Short mmCIF file of C-alpha atoms in Angstrom, two decimals:
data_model
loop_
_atom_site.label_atom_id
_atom_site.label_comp_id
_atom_site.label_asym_id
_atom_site.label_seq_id
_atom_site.Cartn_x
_atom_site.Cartn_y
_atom_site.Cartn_z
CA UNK A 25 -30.03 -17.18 -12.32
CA UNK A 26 -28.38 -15.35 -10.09
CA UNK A 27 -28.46 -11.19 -11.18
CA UNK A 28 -25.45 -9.77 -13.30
CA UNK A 29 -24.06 -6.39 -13.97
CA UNK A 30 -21.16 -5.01 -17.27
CA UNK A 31 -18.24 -4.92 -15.58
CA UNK A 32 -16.54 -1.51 -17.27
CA UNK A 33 -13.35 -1.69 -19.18
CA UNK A 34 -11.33 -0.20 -15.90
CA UNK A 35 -12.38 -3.46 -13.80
CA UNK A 36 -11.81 -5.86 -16.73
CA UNK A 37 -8.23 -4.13 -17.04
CA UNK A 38 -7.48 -4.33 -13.73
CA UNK A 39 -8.54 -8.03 -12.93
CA UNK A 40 -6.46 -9.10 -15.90
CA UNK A 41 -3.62 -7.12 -14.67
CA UNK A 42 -3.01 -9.86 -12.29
CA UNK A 43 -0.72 -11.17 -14.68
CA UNK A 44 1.91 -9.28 -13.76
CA UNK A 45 1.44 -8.39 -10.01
CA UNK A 46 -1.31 -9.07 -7.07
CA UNK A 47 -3.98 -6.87 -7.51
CA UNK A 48 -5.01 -6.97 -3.79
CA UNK A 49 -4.68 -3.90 -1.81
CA UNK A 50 -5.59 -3.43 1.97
CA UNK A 51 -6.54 -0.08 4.06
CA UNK A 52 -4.92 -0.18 7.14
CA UNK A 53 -6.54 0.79 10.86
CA UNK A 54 -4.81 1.17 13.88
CA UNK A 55 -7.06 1.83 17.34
CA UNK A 56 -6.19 2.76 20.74
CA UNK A 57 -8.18 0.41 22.11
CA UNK A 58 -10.14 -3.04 21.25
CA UNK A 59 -13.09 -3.16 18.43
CA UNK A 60 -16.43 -4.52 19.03
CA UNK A 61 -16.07 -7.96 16.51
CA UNK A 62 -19.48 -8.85 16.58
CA UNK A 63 -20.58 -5.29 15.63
CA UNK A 64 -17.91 -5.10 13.10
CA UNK A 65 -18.81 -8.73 11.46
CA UNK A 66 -22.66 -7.41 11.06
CA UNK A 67 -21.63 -4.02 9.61
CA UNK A 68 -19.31 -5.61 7.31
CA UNK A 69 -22.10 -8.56 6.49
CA UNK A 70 -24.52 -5.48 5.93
CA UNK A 71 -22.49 -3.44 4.13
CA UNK A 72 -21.93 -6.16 1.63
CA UNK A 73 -25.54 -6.86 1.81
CA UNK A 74 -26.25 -2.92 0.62
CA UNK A 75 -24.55 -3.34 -2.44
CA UNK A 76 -25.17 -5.25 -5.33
CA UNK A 77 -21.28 -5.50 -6.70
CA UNK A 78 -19.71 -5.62 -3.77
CA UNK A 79 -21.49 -8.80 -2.92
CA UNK A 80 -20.96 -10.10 -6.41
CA UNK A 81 -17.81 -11.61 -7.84
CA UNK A 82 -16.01 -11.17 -11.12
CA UNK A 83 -17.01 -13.51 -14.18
CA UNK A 84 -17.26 -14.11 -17.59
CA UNK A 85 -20.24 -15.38 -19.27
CA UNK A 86 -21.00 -16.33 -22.80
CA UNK A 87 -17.95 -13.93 -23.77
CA UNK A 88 -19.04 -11.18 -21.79
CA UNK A 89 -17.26 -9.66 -18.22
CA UNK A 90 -19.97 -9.02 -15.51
CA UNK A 91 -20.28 -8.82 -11.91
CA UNK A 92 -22.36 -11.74 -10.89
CA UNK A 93 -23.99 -11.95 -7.27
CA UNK A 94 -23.38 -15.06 -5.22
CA UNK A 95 -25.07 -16.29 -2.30
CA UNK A 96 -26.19 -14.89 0.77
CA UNK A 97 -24.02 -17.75 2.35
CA UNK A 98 -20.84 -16.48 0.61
CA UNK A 99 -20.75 -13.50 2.17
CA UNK A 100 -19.06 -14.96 5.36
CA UNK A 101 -15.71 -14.62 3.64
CA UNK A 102 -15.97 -10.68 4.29
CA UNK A 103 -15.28 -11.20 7.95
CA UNK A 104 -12.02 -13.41 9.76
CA UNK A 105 -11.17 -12.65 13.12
CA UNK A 106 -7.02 -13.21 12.81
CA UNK A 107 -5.08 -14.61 15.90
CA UNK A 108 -3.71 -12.48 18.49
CA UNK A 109 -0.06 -11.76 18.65
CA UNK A 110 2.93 -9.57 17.59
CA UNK A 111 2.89 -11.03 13.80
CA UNK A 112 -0.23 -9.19 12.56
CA UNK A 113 0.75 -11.52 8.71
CA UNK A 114 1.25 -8.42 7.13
CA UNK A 115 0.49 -8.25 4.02
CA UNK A 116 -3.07 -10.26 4.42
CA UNK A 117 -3.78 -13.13 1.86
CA UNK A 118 -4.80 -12.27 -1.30
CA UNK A 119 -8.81 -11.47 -2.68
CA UNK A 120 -9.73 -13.49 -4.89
CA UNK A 121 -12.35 -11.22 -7.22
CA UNK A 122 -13.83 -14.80 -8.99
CA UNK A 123 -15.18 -15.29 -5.90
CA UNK A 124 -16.14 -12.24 -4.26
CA UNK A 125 -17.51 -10.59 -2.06
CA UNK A 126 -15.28 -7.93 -2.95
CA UNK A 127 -14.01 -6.92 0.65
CA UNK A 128 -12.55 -8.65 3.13
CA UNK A 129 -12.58 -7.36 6.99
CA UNK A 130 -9.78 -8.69 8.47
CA UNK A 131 -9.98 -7.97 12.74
CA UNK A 132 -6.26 -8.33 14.55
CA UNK A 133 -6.95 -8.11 18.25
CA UNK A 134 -4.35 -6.25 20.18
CA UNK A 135 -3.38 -5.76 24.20
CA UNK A 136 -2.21 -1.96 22.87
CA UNK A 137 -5.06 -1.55 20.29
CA UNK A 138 -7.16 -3.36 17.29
CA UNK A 139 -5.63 -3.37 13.90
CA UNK A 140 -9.00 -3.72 11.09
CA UNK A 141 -7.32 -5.13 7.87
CA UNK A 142 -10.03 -3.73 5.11
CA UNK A 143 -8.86 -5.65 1.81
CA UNK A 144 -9.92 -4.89 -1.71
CA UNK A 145 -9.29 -6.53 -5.21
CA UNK A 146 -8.20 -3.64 -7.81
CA UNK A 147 -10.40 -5.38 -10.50
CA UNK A 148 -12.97 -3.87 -8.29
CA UNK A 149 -12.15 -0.32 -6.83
CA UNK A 150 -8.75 1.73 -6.81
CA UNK A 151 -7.22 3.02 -3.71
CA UNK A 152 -10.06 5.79 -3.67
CA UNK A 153 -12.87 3.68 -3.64
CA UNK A 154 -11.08 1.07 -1.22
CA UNK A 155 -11.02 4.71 0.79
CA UNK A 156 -14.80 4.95 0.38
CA UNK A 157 -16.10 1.41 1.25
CA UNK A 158 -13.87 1.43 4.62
CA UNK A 159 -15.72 4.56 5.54
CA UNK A 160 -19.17 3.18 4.87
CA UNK A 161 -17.91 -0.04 6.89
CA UNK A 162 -17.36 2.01 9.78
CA UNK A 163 -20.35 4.09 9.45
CA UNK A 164 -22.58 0.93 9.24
CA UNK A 165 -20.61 -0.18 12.50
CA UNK A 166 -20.88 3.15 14.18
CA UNK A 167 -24.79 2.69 13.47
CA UNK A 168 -24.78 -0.99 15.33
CA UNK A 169 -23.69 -0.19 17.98
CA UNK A 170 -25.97 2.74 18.40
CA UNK A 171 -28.98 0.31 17.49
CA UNK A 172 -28.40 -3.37 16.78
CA UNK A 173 -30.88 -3.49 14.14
CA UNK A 174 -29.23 -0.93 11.77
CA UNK A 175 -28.89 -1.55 8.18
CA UNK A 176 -27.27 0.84 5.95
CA UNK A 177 -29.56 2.35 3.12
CA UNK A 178 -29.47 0.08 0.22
CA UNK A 179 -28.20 0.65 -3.04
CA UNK A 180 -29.42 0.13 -6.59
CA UNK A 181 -26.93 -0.53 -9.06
CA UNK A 182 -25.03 2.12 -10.15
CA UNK A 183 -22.95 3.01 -13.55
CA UNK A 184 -19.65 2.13 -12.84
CA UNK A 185 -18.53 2.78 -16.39
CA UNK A 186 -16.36 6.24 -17.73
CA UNK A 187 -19.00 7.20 -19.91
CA UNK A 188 -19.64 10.32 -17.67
CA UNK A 189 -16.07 11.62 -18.08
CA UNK A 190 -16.54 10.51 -21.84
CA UNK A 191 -19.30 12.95 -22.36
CA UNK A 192 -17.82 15.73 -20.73
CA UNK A 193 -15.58 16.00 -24.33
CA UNK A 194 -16.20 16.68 -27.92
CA UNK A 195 -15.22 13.82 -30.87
CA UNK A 196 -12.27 16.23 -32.07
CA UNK A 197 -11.20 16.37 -28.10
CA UNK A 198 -11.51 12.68 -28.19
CA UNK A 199 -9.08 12.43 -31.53
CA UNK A 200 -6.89 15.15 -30.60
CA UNK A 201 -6.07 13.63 -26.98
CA UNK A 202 -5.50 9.80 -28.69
CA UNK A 203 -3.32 11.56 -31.51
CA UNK A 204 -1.24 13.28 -28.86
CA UNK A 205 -0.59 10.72 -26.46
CA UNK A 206 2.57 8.63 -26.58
CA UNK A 207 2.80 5.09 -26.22
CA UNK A 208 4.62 4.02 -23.01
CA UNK A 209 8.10 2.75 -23.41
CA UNK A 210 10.01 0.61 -20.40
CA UNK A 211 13.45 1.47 -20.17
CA UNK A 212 14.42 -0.40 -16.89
CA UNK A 213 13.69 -1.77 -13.71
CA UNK A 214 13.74 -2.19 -10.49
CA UNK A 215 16.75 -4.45 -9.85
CA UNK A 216 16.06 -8.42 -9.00
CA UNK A 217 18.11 -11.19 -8.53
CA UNK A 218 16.13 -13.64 -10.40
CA UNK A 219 12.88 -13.55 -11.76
CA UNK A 220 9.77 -16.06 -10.74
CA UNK A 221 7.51 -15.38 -7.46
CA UNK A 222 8.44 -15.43 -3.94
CA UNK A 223 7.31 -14.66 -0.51
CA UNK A 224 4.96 -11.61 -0.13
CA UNK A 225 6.63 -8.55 2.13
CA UNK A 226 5.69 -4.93 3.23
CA UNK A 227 8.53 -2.46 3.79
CA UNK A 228 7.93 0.95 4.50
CA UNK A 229 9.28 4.91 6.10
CA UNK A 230 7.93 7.24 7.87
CA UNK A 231 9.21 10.76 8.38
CA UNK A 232 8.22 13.12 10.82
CA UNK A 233 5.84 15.67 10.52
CA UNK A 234 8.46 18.46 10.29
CA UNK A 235 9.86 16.38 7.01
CA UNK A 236 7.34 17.17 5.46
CA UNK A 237 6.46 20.72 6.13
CA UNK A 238 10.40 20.85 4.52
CA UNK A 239 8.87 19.27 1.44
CA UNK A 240 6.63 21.71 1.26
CA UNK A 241 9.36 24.31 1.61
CA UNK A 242 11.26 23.01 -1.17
CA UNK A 243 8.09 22.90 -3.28
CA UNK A 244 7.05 26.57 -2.96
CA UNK A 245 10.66 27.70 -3.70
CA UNK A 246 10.43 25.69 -6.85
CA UNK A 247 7.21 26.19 -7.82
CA UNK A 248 6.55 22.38 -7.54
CA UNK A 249 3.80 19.82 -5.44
CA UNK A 250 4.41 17.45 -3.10
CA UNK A 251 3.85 14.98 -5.06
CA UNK A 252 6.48 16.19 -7.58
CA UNK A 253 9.22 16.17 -4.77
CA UNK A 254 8.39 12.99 -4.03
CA UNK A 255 8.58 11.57 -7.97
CA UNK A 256 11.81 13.25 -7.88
CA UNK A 257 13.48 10.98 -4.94
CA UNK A 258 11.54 8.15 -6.56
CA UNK A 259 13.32 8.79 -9.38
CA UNK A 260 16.77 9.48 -8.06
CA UNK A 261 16.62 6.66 -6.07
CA UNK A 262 15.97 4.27 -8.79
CA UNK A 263 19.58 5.72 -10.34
CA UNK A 264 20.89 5.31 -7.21
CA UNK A 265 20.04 1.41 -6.38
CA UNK A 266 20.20 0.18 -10.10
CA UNK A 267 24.02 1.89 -10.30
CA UNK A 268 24.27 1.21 -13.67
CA UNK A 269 26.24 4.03 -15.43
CA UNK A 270 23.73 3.46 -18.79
CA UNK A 271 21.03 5.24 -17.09
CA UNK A 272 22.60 8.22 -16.63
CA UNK A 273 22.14 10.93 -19.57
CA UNK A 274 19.85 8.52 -21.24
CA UNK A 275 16.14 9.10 -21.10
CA UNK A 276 14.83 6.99 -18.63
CA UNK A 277 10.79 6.42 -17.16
CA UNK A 278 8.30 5.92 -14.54
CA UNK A 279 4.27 5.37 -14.33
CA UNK A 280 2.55 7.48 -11.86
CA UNK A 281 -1.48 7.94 -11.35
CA UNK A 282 -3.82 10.17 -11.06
CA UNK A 283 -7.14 9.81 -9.30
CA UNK A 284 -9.60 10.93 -12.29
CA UNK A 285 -12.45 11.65 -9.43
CA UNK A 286 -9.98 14.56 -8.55
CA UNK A 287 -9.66 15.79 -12.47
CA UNK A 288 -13.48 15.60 -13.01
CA UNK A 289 -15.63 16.28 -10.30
CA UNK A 290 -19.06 15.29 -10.24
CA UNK A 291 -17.72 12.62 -12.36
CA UNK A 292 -20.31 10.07 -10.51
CA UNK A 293 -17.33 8.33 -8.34
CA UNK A 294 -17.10 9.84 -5.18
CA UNK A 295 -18.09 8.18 -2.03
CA UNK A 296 -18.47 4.90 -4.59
CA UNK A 297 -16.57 1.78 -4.85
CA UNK A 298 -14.85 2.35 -8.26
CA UNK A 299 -11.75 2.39 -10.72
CA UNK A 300 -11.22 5.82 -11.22
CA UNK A 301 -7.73 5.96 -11.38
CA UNK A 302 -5.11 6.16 -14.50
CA UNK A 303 -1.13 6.04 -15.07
CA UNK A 304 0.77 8.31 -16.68
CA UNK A 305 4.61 8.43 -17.76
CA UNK A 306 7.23 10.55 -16.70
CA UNK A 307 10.17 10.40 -18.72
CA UNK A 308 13.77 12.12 -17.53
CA UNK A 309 17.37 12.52 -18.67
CA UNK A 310 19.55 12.50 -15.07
CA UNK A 311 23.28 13.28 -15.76
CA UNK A 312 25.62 12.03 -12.63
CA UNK A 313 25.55 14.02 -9.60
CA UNK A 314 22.20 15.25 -10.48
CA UNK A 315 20.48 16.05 -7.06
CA UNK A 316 16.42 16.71 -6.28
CA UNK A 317 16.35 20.60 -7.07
CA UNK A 318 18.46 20.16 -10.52
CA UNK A 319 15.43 17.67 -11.69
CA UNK A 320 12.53 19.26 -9.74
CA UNK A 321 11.79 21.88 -12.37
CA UNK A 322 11.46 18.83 -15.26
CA UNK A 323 9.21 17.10 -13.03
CA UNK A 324 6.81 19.80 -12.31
CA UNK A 325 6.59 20.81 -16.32
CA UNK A 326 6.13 17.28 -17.05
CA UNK A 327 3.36 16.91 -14.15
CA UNK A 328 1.39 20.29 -14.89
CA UNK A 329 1.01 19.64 -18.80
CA UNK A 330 -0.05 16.19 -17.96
CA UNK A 331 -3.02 17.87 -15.17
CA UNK A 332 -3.89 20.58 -18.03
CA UNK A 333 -6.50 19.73 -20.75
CA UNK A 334 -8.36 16.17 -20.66
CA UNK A 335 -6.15 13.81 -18.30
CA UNK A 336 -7.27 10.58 -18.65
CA UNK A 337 -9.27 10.83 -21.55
CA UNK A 338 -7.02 9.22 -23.94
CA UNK A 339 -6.45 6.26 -21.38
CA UNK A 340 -10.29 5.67 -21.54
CA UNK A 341 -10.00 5.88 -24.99
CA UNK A 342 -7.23 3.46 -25.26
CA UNK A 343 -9.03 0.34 -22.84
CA UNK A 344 -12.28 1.15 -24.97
CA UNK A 345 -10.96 0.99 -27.89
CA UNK A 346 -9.16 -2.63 -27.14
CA UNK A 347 -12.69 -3.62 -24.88
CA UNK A 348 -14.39 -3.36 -28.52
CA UNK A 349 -12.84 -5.88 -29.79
CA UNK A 350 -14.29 -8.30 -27.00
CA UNK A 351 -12.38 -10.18 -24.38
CA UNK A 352 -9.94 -11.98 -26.72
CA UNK A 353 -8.77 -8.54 -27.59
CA UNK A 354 -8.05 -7.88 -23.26
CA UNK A 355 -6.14 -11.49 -23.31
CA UNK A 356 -4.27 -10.82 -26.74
CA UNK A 357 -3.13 -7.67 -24.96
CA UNK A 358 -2.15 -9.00 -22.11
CA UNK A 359 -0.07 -11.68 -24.16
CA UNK A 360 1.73 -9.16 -25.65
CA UNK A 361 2.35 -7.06 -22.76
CA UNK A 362 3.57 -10.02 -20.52
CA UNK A 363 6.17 -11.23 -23.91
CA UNK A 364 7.55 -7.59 -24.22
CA UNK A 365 8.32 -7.27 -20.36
CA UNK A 366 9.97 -11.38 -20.75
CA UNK A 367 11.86 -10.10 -24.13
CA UNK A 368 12.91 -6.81 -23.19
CA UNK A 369 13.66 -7.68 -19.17
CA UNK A 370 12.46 -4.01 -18.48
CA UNK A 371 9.38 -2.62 -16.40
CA UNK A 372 9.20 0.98 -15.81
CA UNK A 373 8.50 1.16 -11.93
CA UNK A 374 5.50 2.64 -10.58
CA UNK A 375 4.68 5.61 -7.91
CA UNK A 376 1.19 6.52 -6.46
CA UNK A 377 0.79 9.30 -4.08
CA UNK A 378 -2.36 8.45 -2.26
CA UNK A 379 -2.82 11.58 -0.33
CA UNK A 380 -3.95 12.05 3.05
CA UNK A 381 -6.03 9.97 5.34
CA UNK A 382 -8.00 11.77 7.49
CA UNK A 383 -8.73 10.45 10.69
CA UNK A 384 -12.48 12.41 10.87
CA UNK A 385 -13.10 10.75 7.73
CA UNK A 386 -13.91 7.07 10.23
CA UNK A 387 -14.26 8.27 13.82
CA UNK A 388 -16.31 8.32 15.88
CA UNK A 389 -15.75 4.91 16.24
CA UNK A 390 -16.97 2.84 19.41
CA UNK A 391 -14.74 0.69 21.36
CA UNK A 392 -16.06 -2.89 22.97
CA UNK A 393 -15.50 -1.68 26.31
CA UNK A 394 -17.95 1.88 25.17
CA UNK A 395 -14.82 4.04 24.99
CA UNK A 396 -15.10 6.17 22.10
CA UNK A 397 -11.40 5.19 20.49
CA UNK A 398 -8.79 7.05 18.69
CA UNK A 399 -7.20 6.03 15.67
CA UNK A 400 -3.25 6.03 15.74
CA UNK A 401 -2.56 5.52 12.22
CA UNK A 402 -4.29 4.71 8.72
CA UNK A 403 -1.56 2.96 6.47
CA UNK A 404 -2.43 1.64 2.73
CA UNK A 405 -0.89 -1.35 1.72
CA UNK A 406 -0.39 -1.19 -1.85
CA UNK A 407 -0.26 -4.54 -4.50
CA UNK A 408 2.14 -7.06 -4.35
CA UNK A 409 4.75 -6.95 -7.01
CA UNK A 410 7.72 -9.41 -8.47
CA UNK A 411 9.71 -8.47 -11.36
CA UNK A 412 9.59 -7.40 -13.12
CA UNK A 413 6.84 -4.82 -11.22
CA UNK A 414 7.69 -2.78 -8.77
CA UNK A 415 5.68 0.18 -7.03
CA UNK A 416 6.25 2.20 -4.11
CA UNK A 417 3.10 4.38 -2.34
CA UNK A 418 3.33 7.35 -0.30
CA UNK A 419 0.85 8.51 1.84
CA UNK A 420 -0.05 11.41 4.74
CA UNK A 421 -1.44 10.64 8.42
CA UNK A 422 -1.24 13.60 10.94
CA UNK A 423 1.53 15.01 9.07
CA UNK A 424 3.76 11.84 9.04
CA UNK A 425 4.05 10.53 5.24
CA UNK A 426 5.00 6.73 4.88
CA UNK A 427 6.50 5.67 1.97
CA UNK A 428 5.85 1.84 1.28
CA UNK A 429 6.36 -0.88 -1.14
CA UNK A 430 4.64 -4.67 -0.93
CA UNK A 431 7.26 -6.89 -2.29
CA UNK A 432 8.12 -10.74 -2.98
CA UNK A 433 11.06 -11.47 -1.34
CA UNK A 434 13.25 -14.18 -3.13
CA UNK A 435 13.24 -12.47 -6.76
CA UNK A 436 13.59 -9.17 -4.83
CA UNK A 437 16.11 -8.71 -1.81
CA UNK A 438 14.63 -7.51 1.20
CA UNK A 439 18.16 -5.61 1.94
CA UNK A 440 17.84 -4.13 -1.98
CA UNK A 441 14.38 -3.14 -0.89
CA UNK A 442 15.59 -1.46 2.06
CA UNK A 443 17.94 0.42 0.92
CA UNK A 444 15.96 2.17 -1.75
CA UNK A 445 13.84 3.61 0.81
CA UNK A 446 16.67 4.85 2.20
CA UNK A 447 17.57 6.58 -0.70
CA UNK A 448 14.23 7.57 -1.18
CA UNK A 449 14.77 9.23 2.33
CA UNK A 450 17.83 10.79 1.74
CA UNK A 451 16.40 12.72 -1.46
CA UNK A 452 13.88 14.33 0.25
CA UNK A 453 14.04 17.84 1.78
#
């Protein structure tokens, strides 16, 4: 019998939220010159070897949710060398987490510079640990090619559970956080022209380094983050594309996250592949011809009670509670959650600010040709979404911040699409 590990309620949840979007997201590397594949394969091969989950897929046995190793043989589908050409197939195909292993290496060759596609199931890791496994990837490879008979230092399995972050508060913290939490409500939506799947797209911005040294401007003048400047022209936006005169001076709401690793430190997850990450609302009343700095000051309140006390905790709390009940209790969830969005036709949309990606974080890294290379840009491709989901990502290279969103075209208009991120653009400073 092949060796099994609990999957924690945060992987269960986020498997089973494949019922309402593709939880496949891919870390993005773009070289200046070309990538050694045959080092690469073997450090992705060994890096999946040096793991026990990662080279393990998703199942459920007599009841129970567990990563479950698969064979050595299995592994292959970690590495695919992808044709050459302008079309890199942005996004890449899904991962399917049944299967495992839980990466996939995808290698684009380029005549201007490799693109290395590294692809991750959300069942299995948020953006952070994604983050984390791409850097051990490269490490590994960056040891290969130093001495072909490198192997990363193996690992023994490791808690991948919340407990940690559990213990760090009192039962009365425990009840006081569930008692004051509210219970999401979705107002609206991002607007579709018919609902169903359709054909998987990326669309993204980026602004230019001094756009966002204005952000920051704006910020310190109003006492608010980045990342609250950019919820605001999230928000605005969404009044702007939907154009539907309800929204305005009613209360209306969208899910952002928080990386818990950031909230807790020490809380076990760093440098790990994990699911460490947890949504939050933010709920505003707009009137017309509201602009960025007459919201701003909402956003930041709502943002910097959220940070203060126990983030997170009650969202443990919550998945634990329903994981006690066993896995019927997950599925009777989802049920219900998939028949309110189908009733109600509404699905709060979704912003994650993913930070910045620093290049020193995965260079040095070797070319084929011996060249130590350069990397030009680090882009996150976030999950796939049809309505009636929709999320849009921001993140920081070098000072340039991309906002993008991975879309199915079809149910969503790529033109819609586009023209939010205009008005995204337009928003900010």
């Amino acid at each position: 019998m092949s060796p099994r590990y609990p999957a924690p309620a945060f992987d269960v949840f986020n498997v089973y939220f494949e019922r309402i979007y593709d939880p496949t997201m891919h870390a993005v590397f773009t070289f200046d010159g070309g990538i050694d594949a045959g080092a690469l394969r073997k450090a992705t091969m060994r890096t999946v070897a040096s793991d026990p989950y990662t080279r393990s897929r998703y199942a459920e046995v007599d009841g129970r949710p567990v990563w479950e190793e698969i064979a050595e043989e299995e592994w292959a589908r970690a590495f695919v060398v992808l044709p050459a050409g302008e079309d890199t197939g942005m996004p890449p195909p899904p991962l399917d987490v049944r299967a495992g292993p839980q990466v996939r290496v995808g290698l684009y060759p380029r005549a201007g510079g490799d693109i290395v596609a590294v692809t991750c199931h959300h069942g299995f890791c948020d953006v952070s640990g994604t983050m984390a496994l791409a850097r051990d990837i490269f490490a590994t490879y960056r040891g290969i090619v130093a001495d072909p008979g490198y192997r990363p230092p193996p690992r023994e399995p490791y808690d991948r559970s919340t407990d940690r972050i559990l213990a760090l508060s009192s039962d009365e913290e425990q009840k006081r956080a569930l008692a004051e939490e509210e219970p999401f409500i979705d107002r609206w939506r991002f607007p579709a022209g018919r609902m169903g799947r359709g054909t998987p797209r990326i669309a993204s911005r980026t602004l230019a380094p001094d756009r966002l040294e204005r952000m920051k401007a704006f910020g310190r003048e109003h006492g608010a983050t980045v990342n609250d400047v950019l919820i605001g022209a999230f928000f605005l936006a969404l009044l702007d594309i939907r154009n539907d005169p309800a929204d305005r001076g009613a209360p209306r709401s969208i899910l952002t996250s928080a990386d818990l690793r950031r909230r807790y430190p020490g809380c076990h997850g760093e440098g790990l592949p994990v699911n460490l990450s947890v949504a939050y609302d933010v709920t505003l009343t707009v009137e017309e011809g509201a602009g960025l700095e007459d919201i701003i000051g909402r956003v930041t309140a709502i943002t910097a009670h959220k940070k203060a006390g126990n983030p997170g905790l009650a969202a443990i709390l919550f998945y634990e509670g329903i994981m006690a009940g066993g896995m019927p209790a997950v599925r009777a969830f989802f049920d219900e959650m998939a028949g309110r969005y189908t009733s109600s036709g509404n699905k709060n949309p979704v912003f994650s600010n993913l930070g910045i990606f620093d290049p020193g974080d995965y260079l040095p890294i070797p070319g084929e040709d011996g060249r130590v290379l350069d990397l030009l840009d680090i882009q996150y491709l976030p999950c796939v979404c049809w309505p009636y989901g929709f999320l849009m990502a921001a993140s920081t290279f070098c000072g340039r911040l991309t906002v993008t969103t991975a879309y199915e075209e079809g149910p969503y208009s790529t033109a819609t699409v586009e023209r939010f991120l205009g008005c995204v653009d337009g928003y900010l400073p």
